mmCIF file of C-alpha atoms in Angstrom:
data_model
loop_
_atom_site.group_PDB
_atom_site.id
_atom_site.type_symbol
_atom_site.label_atom_id
_atom_site.label_comp_id
_atom_site.label_asym_id
_atom_site.label_seq_id
_atom_site.Cartn_x
_atom_site.Cartn_y
_atom_site.Cartn_z
ATOM 1 C CA MET A 360 35.709 99.442 160.448
ATOM 2 C CA ALA A 361 38.017 96.804 161.855
ATOM 3 C CA SER A 362 37.903 96.536 165.628
ATOM 4 C CA LYS A 363 40.343 93.613 165.919
ATOM 5 C CA GLY A 364 43.766 93.752 164.322
ATOM 6 C CA LEU A 365 46.627 91.261 164.004
ATOM 7 C CA LEU A 366 49.960 92.916 163.264
ATOM 8 C CA VAL A 367 52.701 90.551 162.079
ATOM 9 C CA VAL A 368 56.121 92.159 162.456
ATOM 10 C CA SER A 369 59.109 90.755 160.559
ATOM 11 C CA PHE A 370 62.651 91.967 159.999
ATOM 12 C CA GLY A 371 61.952 91.728 156.261
ATOM 13 C CA THR A 372 63.780 90.457 153.180
ATOM 14 C CA SER A 373 64.447 91.691 149.662
ATOM 15 C CA TYR A 374 64.419 88.107 148.354
ATOM 16 C CA HIS A 375 60.915 87.497 146.954
ATOM 17 C CA GLU A 376 61.211 83.726 146.701
ATOM 18 C CA THR A 377 62.121 83.184 150.351
ATOM 19 C CA ARG A 378 59.570 85.806 151.486
ATOM 20 C CA GLU A 379 56.777 83.873 149.783
ATOM 21 C CA LYS A 380 57.854 80.627 151.490
ATOM 22 C CA THR A 381 58.423 82.154 154.940
ATOM 23 C CA ILE A 382 56.962 85.542 155.922
ATOM 24 C CA ASP A 383 53.932 85.154 153.645
ATOM 25 C CA LYS A 384 53.266 81.621 154.944
ATOM 26 C CA LEU A 385 53.625 82.742 158.551
ATOM 27 C CA GLU A 386 51.102 85.518 157.942
ATOM 28 C CA GLN A 387 48.712 83.077 156.263
ATOM 29 C CA ASP A 388 48.946 80.611 159.162
ATOM 30 C CA LEU A 389 48.402 83.398 161.694
ATOM 31 C CA GLN A 390 45.435 84.779 159.775
ATOM 32 C CA ALA A 391 43.885 81.295 159.695
ATOM 33 C CA ALA A 392 44.216 81.115 163.491
ATOM 34 C CA PHE A 393 42.665 84.579 163.903
ATOM 35 C CA PRO A 394 39.782 84.640 161.384
ATOM 36 C CA GLU A 395 38.018 87.551 163.112
ATOM 37 C CA TYR A 396 41.098 89.765 162.988
ATOM 38 C CA SER A 397 42.227 92.024 160.143
ATOM 39 C CA LEU A 398 45.812 91.201 159.190
ATOM 40 C CA TYR A 399 48.471 93.920 158.941
ATOM 41 C CA ARG A 400 52.156 93.658 158.030
ATOM 42 C CA ALA A 401 55.140 95.651 159.245
ATOM 43 C CA TRP A 402 58.883 95.206 158.778
ATOM 44 C CA THR A 403 61.555 96.532 161.121
ATOM 45 C CA SER A 404 64.420 96.910 158.620
ATOM 46 C CA LYS A 405 64.144 100.369 157.090
ATOM 47 C CA ILE A 406 67.002 99.502 154.704
ATOM 48 C CA ILE A 407 65.067 96.549 153.256
ATOM 49 C CA ILE A 408 61.815 98.580 153.155
ATOM 50 C CA LYS A 409 63.596 101.272 151.107
ATOM 51 C CA LYS A 410 65.230 98.690 148.808
ATOM 52 C CA VAL A 411 61.930 96.914 148.052
ATOM 53 C CA MET A 412 60.211 100.254 147.430
ATOM 54 C CA LYS A 413 62.940 101.514 145.096
ATOM 55 C CA ARG A 414 63.451 98.253 143.197
ATOM 56 C CA ASP A 415 59.908 96.843 143.081
ATOM 57 C CA ASN A 416 57.693 99.813 143.958
ATOM 58 C CA ILE A 417 56.200 97.746 146.784
ATOM 59 C CA LYS A 418 55.300 99.690 149.908
ATOM 60 C CA ILE A 419 55.869 97.911 153.210
ATOM 61 C CA ASN A 420 54.922 99.713 156.406
ATOM 62 C CA THR A 421 57.234 100.351 159.313
ATOM 63 C CA VAL A 422 55.741 99.478 162.715
ATOM 64 C CA THR A 423 54.831 103.143 163.283
ATOM 65 C CA GLU A 424 53.141 103.398 159.859
ATOM 66 C CA ALA A 425 51.196 100.183 160.520
ATOM 67 C CA MET A 426 50.047 101.535 163.893
ATOM 68 C CA GLU A 427 48.880 104.774 162.246
ATOM 69 C CA THR A 428 46.992 102.782 159.592
ATOM 70 C CA MET A 429 45.256 100.582 162.163
ATOM 71 C CA LYS A 430 44.359 103.587 164.295
ATOM 72 C CA ALA A 431 42.815 105.288 161.249
ATOM 73 C CA GLN A 432 40.895 102.110 160.351
ATOM 74 C CA GLY A 433 39.347 101.787 163.792
ATOM 75 C CA VAL A 434 41.312 98.888 165.238
ATOM 76 C CA LYS A 435 40.813 98.886 169.004
ATOM 77 C CA ASN A 436 41.992 95.429 170.093
ATOM 78 C CA LEU A 437 45.408 94.530 168.773
ATOM 79 C CA VAL A 438 47.531 91.388 168.776
ATOM 80 C CA VAL A 439 51.155 91.891 167.748
ATOM 81 C CA GLN A 440 53.105 88.803 166.682
ATOM 82 C CA PRO A 441 56.780 89.204 165.795
ATOM 83 C CA THR A 442 58.461 86.651 163.550
ATOM 84 C CA HIS A 443 61.764 87.385 165.280
ATOM 85 C CA ILE A 444 63.850 84.512 166.617
ATOM 86 C CA LEU A 445 64.696 86.110 169.946
ATOM 87 C CA SER A 446 63.688 89.014 172.135
ATOM 88 C CA GLY A 447 66.606 91.207 171.132
ATOM 89 C CA ILE A 448 67.157 94.760 169.903
ATOM 90 C CA GLU A 449 64.649 94.580 167.014
ATOM 91 C CA ASN A 450 61.957 93.185 169.302
ATOM 92 C CA ASP A 451 62.572 95.826 171.988
ATOM 93 C CA ILE A 452 62.345 98.692 169.487
ATOM 94 C CA MET A 453 59.227 97.155 167.921
ATOM 95 C CA LYS A 454 57.493 97.093 171.318
ATOM 96 C CA GLU A 455 58.438 100.720 171.983
ATOM 97 C CA ASP A 456 57.055 101.762 168.587
ATOM 98 C CA VAL A 457 53.788 99.904 169.262
ATOM 99 C CA MET A 458 53.357 101.193 172.812
ATOM 100 C CA ALA A 459 53.751 104.786 171.638
ATOM 101 C CA PHE A 460 50.143 104.297 170.437
ATOM 102 C CA ALA A 461 48.860 102.634 173.637
ATOM 103 C CA ALA A 462 46.358 105.422 174.314
ATOM 104 C CA ASP A 463 44.690 104.844 170.925
ATOM 105 C CA PHE A 464 43.815 101.174 171.580
ATOM 106 C CA ASP A 465 41.645 99.393 174.133
ATOM 107 C CA SER A 466 44.026 96.434 174.331
ATOM 108 C CA ILE A 467 47.440 95.477 172.960
ATOM 109 C CA ALA A 468 48.779 91.917 173.388
ATOM 110 C CA PHE A 469 52.234 90.782 172.302
ATOM 111 C CA GLY A 470 53.038 87.254 171.207
ATOM 112 C CA ASN A 471 56.542 86.034 172.044
ATOM 113 C CA PRO A 472 59.296 85.593 169.463
ATOM 114 C CA LEU A 473 60.360 82.032 168.607
ATOM 115 C CA LEU A 474 62.713 81.507 171.557
ATOM 116 C CA MET A 475 61.545 82.977 174.858
ATOM 117 C CA TYR A 476 61.181 80.139 177.367
ATOM 118 C CA THR A 477 62.951 76.797 177.784
ATOM 119 C CA GLU A 478 59.900 75.013 176.368
ATOM 120 C CA ASP A 479 60.303 77.027 173.147
ATOM 121 C CA PHE A 480 63.851 75.734 172.715
ATOM 122 C CA PHE A 481 62.745 72.111 172.993
ATOM 123 C CA ASP A 482 59.789 72.714 170.641
ATOM 124 C CA THR A 483 62.094 74.381 168.115
ATOM 125 C CA ILE A 484 64.631 71.557 168.208
ATOM 126 C CA LYS A 485 61.833 69.013 167.729
ATOM 127 C CA ALA A 486 60.453 71.015 164.788
ATOM 128 C CA ILE A 487 63.874 71.196 163.140
ATOM 129 C CA MET A 488 64.791 67.558 163.646
ATOM 130 C CA ALA A 489 61.424 66.524 162.186
ATOM 131 C CA GLU A 490 62.929 67.888 158.936
ATOM 132 C CA TYR A 491 66.393 66.384 159.401
ATOM 133 C CA GLY A 492 65.500 63.144 161.163
ATOM 134 C CA ASP A 493 67.199 61.017 158.512
ATOM 135 C CA LEU A 494 70.561 62.768 158.855
ATOM 136 C CA PRO A 495 73.246 60.043 159.130
ATOM 137 C CA LYS A 496 75.041 59.972 162.497
ATOM 138 C CA ASP A 497 78.439 60.423 160.822
ATOM 139 C CA GLU A 498 77.350 63.622 159.040
ATOM 140 C CA ALA A 499 77.012 67.067 160.628
ATOM 141 C CA LEU A 500 74.230 69.637 160.444
ATOM 142 C CA VAL A 501 75.618 73.159 160.908
ATOM 143 C CA PHE A 502 73.276 76.096 161.476
ATOM 144 C CA MET A 503 74.147 79.701 160.759
ATOM 145 C CA GLY A 504 72.366 82.074 163.118
ATOM 146 C CA HIS A 505 72.529 85.844 162.832
ATOM 147 C CA GLY A 506 73.774 86.722 166.300
ATOM 148 C CA THR A 507 73.241 89.929 168.257
ATOM 149 C CA ALA A 508 75.068 92.270 170.633
ATOM 150 C CA HIS A 509 72.029 91.915 172.930
ATOM 151 C CA ALA A 510 72.277 89.683 176.029
ATOM 152 C CA THR A 511 69.765 87.279 174.455
ATOM 153 C CA ASN A 512 72.517 86.114 172.092
ATOM 154 C CA THR A 513 73.071 83.313 174.661
ATOM 155 C CA VAL A 514 70.215 81.422 172.984
ATOM 156 C CA TYR A 515 72.608 80.177 170.272
ATOM 157 C CA ALA A 516 75.076 78.538 172.673
ATOM 158 C CA ALA A 517 72.146 77.184 174.692
ATOM 159 C CA LEU A 518 70.637 75.640 171.562
ATOM 160 C CA ASP A 519 73.937 73.990 170.634
ATOM 161 C CA TYR A 520 74.106 72.488 174.128
ATOM 162 C CA MET A 521 70.463 71.368 174.042
ATOM 163 C CA PHE A 522 70.754 69.694 170.631
ATOM 164 C CA LYS A 523 73.578 67.575 172.034
ATOM 165 C CA ASP A 524 71.759 66.930 175.314
ATOM 166 C CA LEU A 525 68.836 65.528 173.299
ATOM 167 C CA GLY A 526 71.166 63.141 171.479
ATOM 168 C CA TYR A 527 71.868 65.195 168.347
ATOM 169 C CA THR A 528 75.634 65.221 168.838
ATOM 170 C CA ASN A 529 76.130 65.979 165.144
ATOM 171 C CA VAL A 530 74.258 69.336 165.182
ATOM 172 C CA PHE A 531 76.209 72.577 165.616
ATOM 173 C CA MET A 532 75.250 76.250 165.968
ATOM 174 C CA GLY A 533 77.278 79.230 164.820
ATOM 175 C CA THR A 534 76.480 82.904 164.190
ATOM 176 C CA VAL A 535 77.544 85.473 161.606
ATOM 177 C CA GLU A 536 77.870 88.418 163.948
ATOM 178 C CA ALA A 537 78.328 87.143 167.508
ATOM 179 C CA TYR A 538 79.207 84.054 169.603
ATOM 180 C CA PRO A 539 79.614 81.221 168.828
ATOM 181 C CA ASP A 540 81.385 82.560 165.742
ATOM 182 C CA PHE A 541 82.638 80.530 162.788
ATOM 183 C CA SER A 542 85.998 79.650 164.368
ATOM 184 C CA THR A 543 84.363 78.410 167.585
ATOM 185 C CA MET A 544 81.885 76.309 165.627
ATOM 186 C CA LEU A 545 84.676 74.988 163.372
ATOM 187 C CA LYS A 546 86.706 73.697 166.343
ATOM 188 C CA MET A 547 83.731 71.633 167.512
ATOM 189 C CA VAL A 548 82.930 70.350 164.022
ATOM 190 C CA LYS A 549 86.542 69.309 163.467
ATOM 191 C CA ALA A 550 86.560 67.427 166.768
ATOM 192 C CA PHE A 551 83.456 65.565 165.583
ATOM 193 C CA SER A 552 85.122 64.857 162.201
ATOM 194 C CA PRO A 553 81.995 64.379 160.044
ATOM 195 C CA LYS A 554 81.986 62.644 156.672
ATOM 196 C CA LYS A 555 79.895 65.472 155.233
ATOM 197 C CA ILE A 556 78.328 68.753 156.379
ATOM 198 C CA THR A 557 74.864 70.122 155.661
ATOM 199 C CA LEU A 558 74.782 73.916 156.086
ATOM 200 C CA ALA A 559 71.441 75.580 156.860
ATOM 201 C CA PRO A 560 70.329 79.034 158.038
ATOM 202 C CA PHE A 561 68.943 79.416 161.555
ATOM 203 C CA MET A 562 67.012 82.451 160.369
ATOM 204 C CA ILE A 563 63.350 82.925 159.488
ATOM 205 C CA VAL A 564 64.176 83.718 155.851
ATOM 206 C CA ALA A 565 66.943 82.354 153.648
ATOM 207 C CA GLY A 566 67.932 85.829 152.471
ATOM 208 C CA ASP A 567 71.188 87.754 152.144
ATOM 209 C CA HIS A 568 73.151 86.064 154.938
ATOM 210 C CA ALA A 569 72.109 82.579 153.840
ATOM 211 C CA THR A 570 72.732 83.243 150.148
ATOM 212 C CA ASN A 571 76.048 85.080 150.496
ATOM 213 C CA ASP A 572 77.655 84.582 153.936
ATOM 214 C CA MET A 573 76.652 80.933 154.168
ATOM 215 C CA ALA A 574 76.253 79.483 150.673
ATOM 216 C CA GLY A 575 78.235 82.078 148.673
ATOM 217 C CA GLU A 576 81.398 81.520 146.664
ATOM 218 C CA ASP A 577 83.460 84.288 148.324
ATOM 219 C CA ASP A 578 86.579 83.391 150.324
ATOM 220 C CA ASP A 579 84.896 84.185 153.651
ATOM 221 C CA ALA A 580 81.615 82.338 152.974
ATOM 222 C CA TRP A 581 81.058 79.462 155.397
ATOM 223 C CA GLN A 582 80.699 76.978 152.541
ATOM 224 C CA THR A 583 84.071 78.040 151.096
ATOM 225 C CA LEU A 584 85.819 77.967 154.473
ATOM 226 C CA LEU A 585 84.480 74.497 155.324
ATOM 227 C CA LYS A 586 85.480 73.133 151.926
ATOM 228 C CA LYS A 587 89.001 74.509 152.494
ATOM 229 C CA GLU A 588 89.089 72.386 155.654
ATOM 230 C CA GLY A 589 88.442 69.358 153.456
ATOM 231 C CA PHE A 590 84.764 68.807 154.217
ATOM 232 C CA GLY A 591 82.129 67.884 151.666
ATOM 233 C CA VAL A 592 79.432 70.557 152.022
ATOM 234 C CA GLU A 593 75.807 70.743 150.940
ATOM 235 C CA CYS A 594 73.790 73.949 151.481
ATOM 236 C CA GLN A 595 70.108 74.000 152.363
ATOM 237 C CA LEU A 596 68.701 77.432 151.487
ATOM 238 C CA LYS A 597 65.631 76.929 153.620
ATOM 239 C CA GLY A 598 64.581 79.534 156.175
ATOM 240 C CA LEU A 599 62.980 78.465 159.461
ATOM 241 C CA GLY A 600 59.727 80.030 158.251
ATOM 242 C CA GLU A 601 59.451 77.166 155.746
ATOM 243 C CA TYR A 602 59.174 74.575 158.525
ATOM 244 C CA PRO A 603 55.445 74.037 159.272
ATOM 245 C CA LYS A 604 56.151 73.116 162.907
ATOM 246 C CA ILE A 605 58.186 76.300 163.443
ATOM 247 C CA ARG A 606 55.288 78.350 162.068
ATOM 248 C CA LYS A 607 53.002 76.493 164.475
ATOM 249 C CA ILE A 608 55.123 77.705 167.416
ATOM 250 C CA PHE A 609 54.601 81.318 166.313
ATOM 251 C CA VAL A 610 50.860 80.725 165.931
ATOM 252 C CA ASN A 611 50.708 79.253 169.443
ATOM 253 C CA HIS A 612 52.593 82.258 170.822
ATOM 254 C CA ALA A 613 50.037 84.598 169.259
ATOM 255 C CA LEU A 614 47.133 82.516 170.595
ATOM 256 C CA ASN A 615 48.692 82.441 174.056
ATOM 257 C CA ALA A 616 48.958 86.236 174.002
ATOM 258 C CA VAL A 617 45.155 86.476 173.998
ATOM 259 C CA ASN A 618 44.531 83.166 175.802
ATOM 260 C CA ILE A 619 42.815 81.556 172.819
ATOM 261 C CA LYS A 620 43.171 77.798 173.164
#
């Protein structure tokens, strides 16, 4: 019977290749940091869970199902680590689903998502620029974030500001579903007038948004729109979960949740 459990909660993806490089790697790194804990997985997107089940016959637990499994297997001390970028709607619902089982556990500790405190922003920027350190000053790096209706959406504009404050004047943030949107980001990129643009997802996995909304061939894909503006564009289909230093931030957040140094 497992008395210590580590639940890793991700939004999920139906793209196997990016899952292996991101979510799977995150889980492996977290398990290595918590050798005495039994690892459990849950995804928050019921649409993706259904798709993976129907297409691949692979069963992924929802948070509630994972909690029921751990309860049945005798987990009493639980660490929950989300692989979410911010503490938005998905993270709030995840916590509610977990805490519905509070009476069944002796302790429940939550690790923070990627961006919670100012320190996290600086650590994240450092981790990213360790990958793009050789980017020429006359080229731009444009990130596509998801965006949210939640108040925490301000993290994207804050990141854009902080990149520039740290001297990365050629790095720009945009989001698919919120602010700064494509048109806002485009105005800033045009003012910078780069020789070339590298497009990359600011998402844990390089899944549907990265493949279609960012790097797709449709008229409204960011790559297409930027090329129409006359820019040379290269797409990096690399989720944040592939960056070792980003994964390290998540591991540290989980360790901090239980004060393991």
